[in-house]
Short mmCIF file of C-alpha atoms and ligand atoms in Angstrom, two decimals:
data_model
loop_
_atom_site.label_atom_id
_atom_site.label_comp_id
_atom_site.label_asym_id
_atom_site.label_seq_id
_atom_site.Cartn_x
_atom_site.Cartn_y
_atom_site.Cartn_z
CA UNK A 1 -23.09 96.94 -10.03
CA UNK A 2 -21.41 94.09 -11.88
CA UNK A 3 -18.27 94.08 -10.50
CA UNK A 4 -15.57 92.49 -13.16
CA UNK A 5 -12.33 94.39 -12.27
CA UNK A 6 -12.46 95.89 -8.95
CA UNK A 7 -14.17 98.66 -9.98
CA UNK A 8 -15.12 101.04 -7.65
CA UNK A 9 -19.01 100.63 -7.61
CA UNK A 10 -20.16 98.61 -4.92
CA UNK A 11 -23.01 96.42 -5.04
CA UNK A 12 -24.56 92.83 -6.41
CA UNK A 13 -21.22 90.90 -8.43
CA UNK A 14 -22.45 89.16 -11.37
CA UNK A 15 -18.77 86.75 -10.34
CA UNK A 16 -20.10 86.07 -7.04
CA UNK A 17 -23.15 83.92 -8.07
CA UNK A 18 -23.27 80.54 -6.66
CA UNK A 19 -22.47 77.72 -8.76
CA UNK A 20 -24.68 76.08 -9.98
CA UNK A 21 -23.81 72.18 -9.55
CA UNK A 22 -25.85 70.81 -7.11
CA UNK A 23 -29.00 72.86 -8.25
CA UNK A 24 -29.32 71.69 -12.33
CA UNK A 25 -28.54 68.28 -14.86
CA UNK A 26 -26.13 71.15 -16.68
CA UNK A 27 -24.07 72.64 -14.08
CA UNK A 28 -20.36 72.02 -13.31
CA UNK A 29 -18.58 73.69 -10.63
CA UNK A 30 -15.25 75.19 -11.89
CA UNK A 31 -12.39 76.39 -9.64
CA UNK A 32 -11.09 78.99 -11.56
CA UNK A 33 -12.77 81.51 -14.11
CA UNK A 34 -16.86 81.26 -14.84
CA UNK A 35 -17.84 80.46 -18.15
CA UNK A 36 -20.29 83.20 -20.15
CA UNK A 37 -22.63 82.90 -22.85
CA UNK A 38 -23.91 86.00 -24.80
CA UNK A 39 -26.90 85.11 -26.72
CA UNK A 40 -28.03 87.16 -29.15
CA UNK A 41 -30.84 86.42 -32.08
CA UNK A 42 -27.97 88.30 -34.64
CA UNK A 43 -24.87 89.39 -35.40
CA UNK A 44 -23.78 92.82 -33.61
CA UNK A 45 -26.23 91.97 -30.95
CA UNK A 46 -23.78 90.54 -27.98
CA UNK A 47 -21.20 93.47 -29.32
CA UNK A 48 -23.45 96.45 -29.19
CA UNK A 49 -25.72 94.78 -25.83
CA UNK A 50 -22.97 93.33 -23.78
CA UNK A 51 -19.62 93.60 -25.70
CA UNK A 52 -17.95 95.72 -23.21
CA UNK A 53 -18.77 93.37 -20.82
CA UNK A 54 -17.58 90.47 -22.42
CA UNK A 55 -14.37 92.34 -22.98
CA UNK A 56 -14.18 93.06 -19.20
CA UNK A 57 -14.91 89.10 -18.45
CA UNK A 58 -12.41 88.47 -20.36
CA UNK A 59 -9.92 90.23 -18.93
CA UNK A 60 -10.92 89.41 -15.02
CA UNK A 61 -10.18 85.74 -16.67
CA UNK A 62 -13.58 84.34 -17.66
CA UNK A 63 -14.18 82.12 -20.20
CA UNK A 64 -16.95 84.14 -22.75
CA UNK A 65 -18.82 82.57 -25.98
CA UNK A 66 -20.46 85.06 -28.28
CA UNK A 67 -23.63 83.11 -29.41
CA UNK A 68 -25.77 84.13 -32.70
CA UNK A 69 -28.67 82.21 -33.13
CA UNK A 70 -29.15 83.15 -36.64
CA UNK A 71 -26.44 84.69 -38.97
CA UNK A 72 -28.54 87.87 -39.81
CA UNK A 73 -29.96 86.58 -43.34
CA UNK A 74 -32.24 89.19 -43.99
CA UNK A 75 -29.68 91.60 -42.92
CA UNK A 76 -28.37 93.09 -45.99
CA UNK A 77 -31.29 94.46 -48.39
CA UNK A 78 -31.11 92.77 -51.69
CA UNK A 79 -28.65 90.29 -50.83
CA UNK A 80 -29.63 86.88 -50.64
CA UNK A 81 -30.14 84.92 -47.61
CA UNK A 82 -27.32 82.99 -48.33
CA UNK A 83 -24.72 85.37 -49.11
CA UNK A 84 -25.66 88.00 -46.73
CA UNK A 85 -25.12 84.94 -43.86
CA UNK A 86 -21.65 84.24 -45.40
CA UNK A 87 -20.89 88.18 -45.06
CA UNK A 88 -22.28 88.52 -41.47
CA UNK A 89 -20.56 85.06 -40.31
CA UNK A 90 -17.18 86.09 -41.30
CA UNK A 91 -18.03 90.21 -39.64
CA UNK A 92 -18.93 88.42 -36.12
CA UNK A 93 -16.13 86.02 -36.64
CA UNK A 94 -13.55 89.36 -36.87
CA UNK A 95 -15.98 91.13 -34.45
CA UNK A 96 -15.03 88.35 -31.84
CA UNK A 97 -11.51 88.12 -33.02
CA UNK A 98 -10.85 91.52 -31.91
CA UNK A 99 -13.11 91.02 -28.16
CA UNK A 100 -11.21 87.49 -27.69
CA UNK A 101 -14.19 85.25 -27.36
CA UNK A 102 -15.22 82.28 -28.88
CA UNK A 103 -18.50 82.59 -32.10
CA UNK A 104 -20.51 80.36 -31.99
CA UNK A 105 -23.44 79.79 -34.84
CA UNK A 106 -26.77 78.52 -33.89
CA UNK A 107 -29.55 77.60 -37.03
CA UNK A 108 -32.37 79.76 -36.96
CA UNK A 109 -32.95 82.59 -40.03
CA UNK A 110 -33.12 85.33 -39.37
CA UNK A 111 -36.55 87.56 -39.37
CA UNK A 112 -37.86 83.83 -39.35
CA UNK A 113 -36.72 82.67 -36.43
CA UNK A 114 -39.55 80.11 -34.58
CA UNK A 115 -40.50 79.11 -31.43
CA UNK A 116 -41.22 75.13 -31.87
CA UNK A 117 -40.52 72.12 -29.59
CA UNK A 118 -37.24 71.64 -31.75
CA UNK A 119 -36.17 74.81 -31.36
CA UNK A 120 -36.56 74.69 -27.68
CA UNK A 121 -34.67 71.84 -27.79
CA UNK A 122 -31.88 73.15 -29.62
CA UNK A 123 -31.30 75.82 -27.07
CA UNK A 124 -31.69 73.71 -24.13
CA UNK A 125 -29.15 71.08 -26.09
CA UNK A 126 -26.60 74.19 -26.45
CA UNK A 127 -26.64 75.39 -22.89
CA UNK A 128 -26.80 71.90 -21.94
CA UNK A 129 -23.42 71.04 -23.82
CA UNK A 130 -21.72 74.47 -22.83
CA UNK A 131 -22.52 74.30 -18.82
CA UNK A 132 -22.38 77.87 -18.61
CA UNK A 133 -22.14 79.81 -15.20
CA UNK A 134 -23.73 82.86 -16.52
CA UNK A 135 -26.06 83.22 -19.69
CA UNK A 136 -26.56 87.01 -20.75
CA UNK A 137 -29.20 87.29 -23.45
CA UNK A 138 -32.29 89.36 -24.61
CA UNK A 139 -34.59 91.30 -22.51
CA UNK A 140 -37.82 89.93 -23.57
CA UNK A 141 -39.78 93.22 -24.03
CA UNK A 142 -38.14 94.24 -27.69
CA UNK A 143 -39.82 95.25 -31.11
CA UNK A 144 -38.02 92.88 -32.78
CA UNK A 145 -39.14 89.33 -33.00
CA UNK A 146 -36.33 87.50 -32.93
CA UNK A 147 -34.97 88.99 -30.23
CA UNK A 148 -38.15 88.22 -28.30
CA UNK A 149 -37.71 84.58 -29.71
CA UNK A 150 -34.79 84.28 -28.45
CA UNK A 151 -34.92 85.80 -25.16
CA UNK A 152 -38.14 83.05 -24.22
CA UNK A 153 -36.01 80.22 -25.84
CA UNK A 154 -33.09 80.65 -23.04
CA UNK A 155 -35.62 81.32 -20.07
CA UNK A 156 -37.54 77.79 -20.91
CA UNK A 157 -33.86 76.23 -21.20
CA UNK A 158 -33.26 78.65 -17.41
CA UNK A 159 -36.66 76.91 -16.37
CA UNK A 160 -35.81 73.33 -17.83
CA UNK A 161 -32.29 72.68 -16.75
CA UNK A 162 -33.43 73.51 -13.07
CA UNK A 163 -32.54 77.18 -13.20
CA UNK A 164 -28.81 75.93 -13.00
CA UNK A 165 -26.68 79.44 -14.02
CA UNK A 166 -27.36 82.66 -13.50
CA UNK A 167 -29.49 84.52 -16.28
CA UNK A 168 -28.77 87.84 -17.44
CA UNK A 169 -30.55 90.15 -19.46
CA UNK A 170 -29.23 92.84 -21.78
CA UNK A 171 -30.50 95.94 -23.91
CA UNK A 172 -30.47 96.79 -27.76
CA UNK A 173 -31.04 99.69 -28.93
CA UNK A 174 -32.72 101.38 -26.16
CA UNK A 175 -36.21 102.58 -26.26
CA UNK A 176 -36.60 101.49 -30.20
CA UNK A 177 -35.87 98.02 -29.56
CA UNK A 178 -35.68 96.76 -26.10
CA UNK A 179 -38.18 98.44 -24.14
CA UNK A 180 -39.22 99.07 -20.44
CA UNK A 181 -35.62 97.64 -18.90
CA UNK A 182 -35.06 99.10 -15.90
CA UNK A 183 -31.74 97.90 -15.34
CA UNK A 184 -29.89 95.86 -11.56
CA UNK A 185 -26.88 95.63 -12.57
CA UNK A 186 -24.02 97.83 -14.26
CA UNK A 187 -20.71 97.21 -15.47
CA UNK A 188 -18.39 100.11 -16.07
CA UNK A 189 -16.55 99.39 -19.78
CA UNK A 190 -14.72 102.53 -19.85
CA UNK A 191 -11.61 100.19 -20.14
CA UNK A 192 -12.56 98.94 -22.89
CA UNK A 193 -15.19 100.95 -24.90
CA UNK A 194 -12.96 101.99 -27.36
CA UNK A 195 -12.49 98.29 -28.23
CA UNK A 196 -16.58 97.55 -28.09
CA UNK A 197 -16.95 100.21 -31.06
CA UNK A 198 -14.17 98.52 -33.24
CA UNK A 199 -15.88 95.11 -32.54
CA UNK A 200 -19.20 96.74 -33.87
CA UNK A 201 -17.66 98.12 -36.63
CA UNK A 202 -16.60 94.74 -38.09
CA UNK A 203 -20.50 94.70 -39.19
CA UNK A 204 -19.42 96.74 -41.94
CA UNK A 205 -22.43 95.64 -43.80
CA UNK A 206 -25.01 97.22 -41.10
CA UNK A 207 -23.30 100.67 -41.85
CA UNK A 208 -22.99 101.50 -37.71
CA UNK A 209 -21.09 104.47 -38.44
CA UNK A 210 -25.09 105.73 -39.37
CA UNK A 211 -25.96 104.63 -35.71
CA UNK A 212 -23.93 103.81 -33.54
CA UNK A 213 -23.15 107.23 -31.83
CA UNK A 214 -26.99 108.46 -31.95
CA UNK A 215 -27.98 104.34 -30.14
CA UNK A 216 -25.68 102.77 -28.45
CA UNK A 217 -23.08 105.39 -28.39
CA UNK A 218 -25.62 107.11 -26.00
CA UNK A 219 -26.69 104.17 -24.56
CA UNK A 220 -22.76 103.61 -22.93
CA UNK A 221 -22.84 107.36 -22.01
CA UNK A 222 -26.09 107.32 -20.26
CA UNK A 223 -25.40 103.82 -18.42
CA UNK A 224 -22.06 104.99 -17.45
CA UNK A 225 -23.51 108.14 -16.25
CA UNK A 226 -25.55 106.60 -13.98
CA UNK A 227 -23.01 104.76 -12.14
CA UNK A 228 -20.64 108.06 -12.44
CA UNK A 229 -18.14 106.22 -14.80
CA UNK A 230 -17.25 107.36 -18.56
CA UNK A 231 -19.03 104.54 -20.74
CA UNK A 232 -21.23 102.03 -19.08
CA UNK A 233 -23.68 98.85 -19.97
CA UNK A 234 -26.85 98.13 -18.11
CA UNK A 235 -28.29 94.40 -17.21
CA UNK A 236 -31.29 92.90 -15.43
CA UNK A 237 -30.57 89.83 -13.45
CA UNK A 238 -33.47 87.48 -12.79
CA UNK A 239 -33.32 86.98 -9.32
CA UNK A 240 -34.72 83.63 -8.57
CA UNK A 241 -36.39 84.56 -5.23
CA UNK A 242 -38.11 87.21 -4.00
CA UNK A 243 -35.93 89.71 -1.45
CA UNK A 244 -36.21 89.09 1.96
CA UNK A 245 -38.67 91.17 3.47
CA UNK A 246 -40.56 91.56 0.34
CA UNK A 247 -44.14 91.42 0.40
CA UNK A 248 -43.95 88.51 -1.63
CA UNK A 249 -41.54 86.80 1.02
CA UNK A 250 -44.58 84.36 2.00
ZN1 ZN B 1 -30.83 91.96 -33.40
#
């Protein structure tokens, strides 16, 4: 269980990682709250995958960034790319208004998003420049390509900057999207779920009142039901060794 307000689950504490300073060239040791980036390939992704959660950092006194690597382009059928980014931009700017956490744009397109040496550099460059503690993003088993894109995008920057903060992963759209996550970690948003849906209903312009409550809506109810909490979200972490006592403890 991710523990981010006392609750009542015991278990692994996503806030009791170590720091990452003397491990990586990006990591900074900070004596008060962690610093958390959400990265998501769109706009709604960080609200409907983690946005409880960032809600819940927040409030335990973390520092949280809501990253969008592209500003969902292709979003809005037979809108431009253009306009449909200026529409999205300003519904995750009110979308993060309303969590409390800090947007920030990256420049991919999206439904074009690439895998190149300069895109690999602009994520390491990002996380390099932010020094976050914890980075949350994409599981990397999804149907859509851009989250895939930009799930393997963070893990080379994980790889590259010596592995120096902990890495995250989080579920869209269960089952149609992300696939096969089998989930470490929970975090009980109950607090705060209320909250999550207004957040994802600033995307106005990908009509979640069709889908929220059928996908994530019982995506928060099943996760929370697993810990035996009202409204939960799920995470992987990526545990950098093996367990000891693991077969693979050579
Ligand atoms: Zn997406």
């Amino acid at each position: 269980m991710l523990k981010v307000s006392g609750a009542a689950v015991a278990g692994a504490s996503l806030l009791g990682l170590e720091a990452c300073a003397s491990e990586g060239a990006a990591g900074v040791r900070k004596a008060a709250g962690k610093k958390i980036l959400v990265i998501g390939a769109h706009p709604d992704d960080p609200e409907t995958g983690a946005g409880g959660t960032m809600m819940m950092l927040k409030k335990a006194g973390h520092e949280v960034v809501s990253v969008y690597m592209t500003r969902g382009e292709r979003g809005i059928p037979g809108t431009g790319l253009e306009e449909s980014a200026r529409i999205r931009t300003a519904e995750a700017e009110d979308a993060c208004r309303i969590m409390g956490v800090r947007p920030l744009f990256m420049t991919q397109i999206d439904g074009a998003s690439e895998i190149t040496p300069q895109r690999y550099e602009e994520m390491h460059n990002l996380i390099l420049t932010e020094k976050p503690d914890i980075v949350i993003t994409h599981w990397p088993i999804d149907s859509h390509r851009d989250h895939v894109i930009c799930s393997a995008l963070v893990l080379d920057a994980w790889e590259k900057l010596g592995k120096c903060f902990e890495l995250y992963y989080f579920e869209v759209c269960a089952g149609i999207q992300t696939r096969h996550f089998f989930p470490t970690d929970f975090v009980d948003i109950t607090p705060v779920r209320d909250l999550k849906v207004k957040a994802t209903f600033c995307h106005k312009s990908q009509k979640p009142e069709e889908w929220y409550d059928e996908e994530h809506g019982r995506m928060d109810e099943f996760r929370g039901m697993q810990y035996n909490v009202k409204y939960g979200e799920a995470f992987v972490r990526f545990h950098r060794t093996v367990a000891k006592g693991s077969v693979l403890d050579l």
